């Protein structure tokens, strides 16, 4: 754990994370998913969390990581409009809604949806 000016965060190698120690993962949008979706450690972690029914949240282009992890077929999801066809082609049921929850997968579209997205993640963590 790293401490800096009253903030705490963890620097972690994805391959070293034990999915049993994790309650949730939040996958950001923007350009980050381009790197994460080709990172084998990230894909393995997402699959392991999915198999353990842990919370997987993704916003904007983040659901593309879930596509690469192979966990979207038959799931209801949303994303940034540019990723819509990717989700549909991977077998997901696309919904143009601020937040879509299917089991323990929470997806959202854009930064304007962040308040609802964050609230749903918190509610799911409290279940």
CSV table of C-alpha atoms in Angstrom, one decimal:
chain,number,residue,atom,x,y,z
A,1,UNK,CA,0.0,0.0,0.0
A,2,UNK,CA,1.3,3.5,-0.9
A,3,UNK,CA,0.4,6.6,1.1
A,4,UNK,CA,0.7,10.0,-0.4
A,5,UNK,CA,-0.7,13.2,1.0
A,6,UNK,CA,-3.6,11.5,2.9
A,7,UNK,CA,-4.4,9.2,0.0
A,8,UNK,CA,-4.0,5.4,0.0
A,9,UNK,CA,-3.7,3.3,-3.1
A,10,UNK,CA,-2.2,-0.1,-4.0
A,11,UNK,CA,0.3,-0.6,-6.8
A,12,UNK,CA,-0.3,-4.1,-8.0
A,13,UNK,CA,0.9,-6.5,-10.7
A,14,UNK,CA,-2.4,-7.9,-12.1
A,15,UNK,CA,-0.8,-11.4,-12.2
A,16,UNK,CA,-0.2,-11.2,-8.4
A,17,UNK,CA,-3.8,-10.4,-7.4
A,18,UNK,CA,-5.7,-13.2,-5.8
A,19,UNK,CA,-9.3,-12.9,-6.9
A,20,UNK,CA,-10.4,-14.3,-3.6
A,21,UNK,CA,-9.1,-11.2,-1.9
A,22,UNK,CA,-11.1,-8.9,-4.2
A,23,UNK,CA,-14.7,-7.8,-3.8
A,24,UNK,CA,-15.0,-5.9,-7.1
A,25,UNK,CA,-13.1,-4.6,-10.1
A,26,UNK,CA,-14.0,-1.3,-11.9
A,27,UNK,CA,-12.7,-1.1,-15.5
A,28,UNK,CA,-12.4,2.5,-16.7
A,29,UNK,CA,-13.2,3.9,-20.1
A,30,UNK,CA,-11.3,6.1,-22.5
A,31,UNK,CA,-8.1,4.5,-23.9
A,32,UNK,CA,-7.3,2.3,-21.0
A,33,UNK,CA,-9.4,-0.7,-22.2
A,34,UNK,CA,-7.2,-0.8,-25.4
A,35,UNK,CA,-4.3,-1.8,-23.2
A,36,UNK,CA,-6.2,-3.8,-20.6
A,37,UNK,CA,-8.0,-6.0,-23.2
A,38,UNK,CA,-4.7,-7.4,-24.5
A,39,UNK,CA,-3.2,-7.9,-21.1
A,40,UNK,CA,-3.4,-11.6,-20.2
A,41,UNK,CA,-3.2,-10.9,-16.5
A,42,UNK,CA,-6.2,-8.6,-16.7
A,43,UNK,CA,-8.3,-11.0,-18.7
A,44,UNK,CA,-7.4,-13.9,-16.3
A,45,UNK,CA,-8.4,-11.7,-13.3
A,46,UNK,CA,-11.7,-10.7,-14.9
A,47,UNK,CA,-12.5,-14.3,-15.8
A,48,UNK,CA,-11.6,-15.5,-12.3
A,49,UNK,CA,-13.8,-12.7,-10.7
A,50,UNK,CA,-16.7,-13.6,-13.0
A,51,UNK,CA,-16.4,-17.3,-12.1
A,52,UNK,CA,-16.5,-16.4,-8.4
A,53,UNK,CA,-19.5,-14.1,-8.9
A,54,UNK,CA,-17.6,-11.0,-7.8
A,55,UNK,CA,-18.7,-7.5,-8.9
A,56,UNK,CA,-17.4,-6.5,-12.3
A,57,UNK,CA,-18.1,-2.9,-13.3
A,58,UNK,CA,-17.1,-1.2,-16.6
A,59,UNK,CA,-17.9,2.2,-18.0
A,60,UNK,CA,-17.5,3.8,-21.5
A,61,UNK,CA,-15.1,1.6,-23.5
A,62,UNK,CA,-14.5,-0.6,-20.4
A,63,UNK,CA,-16.9,-3.3,-21.5
A,64,UNK,CA,-14.5,-4.1,-24.4
A,65,UNK,CA,-12.3,-5.8,-21.7
A,66,UNK,CA,-15.3,-8.0,-20.8
A,67,UNK,CA,-15.6,-8.9,-24.5
A,68,UNK,CA,-12.0,-10.0,-24.7
A,69,UNK,CA,-12.4,-11.9,-21.4
A,70,UNK,CA,-15.3,-13.8,-23.1
A,71,UNK,CA,-18.0,-13.1,-20.5
A,72,UNK,CA,-20.6,-11.0,-22.3
A,73,UNK,CA,-22.6,-13.5,-24.4
A,74,UNK,CA,-26.2,-13.4,-23.3
A,75,UNK,CA,-25.6,-10.6,-20.8
A,76,UNK,CA,-27.5,-7.3,-20.9
A,77,UNK,CA,-25.0,-4.4,-21.0
A,78,UNK,CA,-24.4,-0.8,-22.1
A,79,UNK,CA,-21.3,1.1,-23.1
A,80,UNK,CA,-20.1,4.2,-24.9
A,81,UNK,CA,-21.9,4.3,-28.3
A,82,UNK,CA,-18.7,3.5,-30.2
A,83,UNK,CA,-18.5,0.1,-28.4
A,84,UNK,CA,-22.1,-0.8,-29.0
A,85,UNK,CA,-21.5,-2.9,-32.1
A,86,UNK,CA,-18.6,-4.7,-30.4
A,87,UNK,CA,-20.9,-5.8,-27.6
A,88,UNK,CA,-23.7,-6.9,-29.9
A,89,UNK,CA,-21.3,-8.8,-32.2
A,90,UNK,CA,-19.9,-10.6,-29.0
A,91,UNK,CA,-23.4,-11.7,-28.1
A,92,UNK,CA,-24.4,-9.2,-25.5
A,93,UNK,CA,-27.9,-7.6,-25.3
A,94,UNK,CA,-27.2,-3.9,-25.7
A,95,UNK,CA,-29.3,-1.4,-23.8
A,96,UNK,CA,-28.9,2.4,-24.1
A,97,UNK,CA,-29.4,3.2,-20.4
A,98,UNK,CA,-27.2,5.1,-17.9
A,99,UNK,CA,-26.5,1.9,-16.0
A,100,UNK,CA,-27.3,-1.8,-16.8
A,101,UNK,CA,-26.9,-4.5,-14.2
A,102,UNK,CA,-27.0,-8.2,-15.1
A,103,UNK,CA,-26.1,-10.4,-12.2
A,104,UNK,CA,-22.9,-9.0,-10.8
A,105,UNK,CA,-21.9,-7.2,-14.0
A,106,UNK,CA,-22.5,-3.4,-13.9
A,107,UNK,CA,-22.0,-1.4,-17.0
A,108,UNK,CA,-22.4,2.3,-17.8
A,109,UNK,CA,-22.0,4.6,-20.8
A,110,UNK,CA,-20.3,7.9,-20.3
A,111,UNK,CA,-18.9,10.2,-17.6
A,112,UNK,CA,-22.3,12.0,-17.2
A,113,UNK,CA,-23.6,8.6,-15.9
A,114,UNK,CA,-20.9,8.3,-13.2
A,115,UNK,CA,-23.2,9.3,-10.2
A,116,UNK,CA,-25.6,6.5,-11.1
A,117,UNK,CA,-22.8,4.1,-11.9
A,118,UNK,CA,-21.0,4.7,-8.6
A,119,UNK,CA,-24.2,4.4,-6.6
A,120,UNK,CA,-25.0,1.1,-8.2
A,121,UNK,CA,-21.5,-0.2,-7.4
A,122,UNK,CA,-21.8,0.9,-3.8
A,123,UNK,CA,-25.3,-0.7,-3.5
A,124,UNK,CA,-24.0,-4.0,-4.9
A,125,UNK,CA,-21.1,-4.0,-2.5
A,126,UNK,CA,-23.5,-3.5,0.4
A,127,UNK,CA,-25.7,-6.5,-0.6
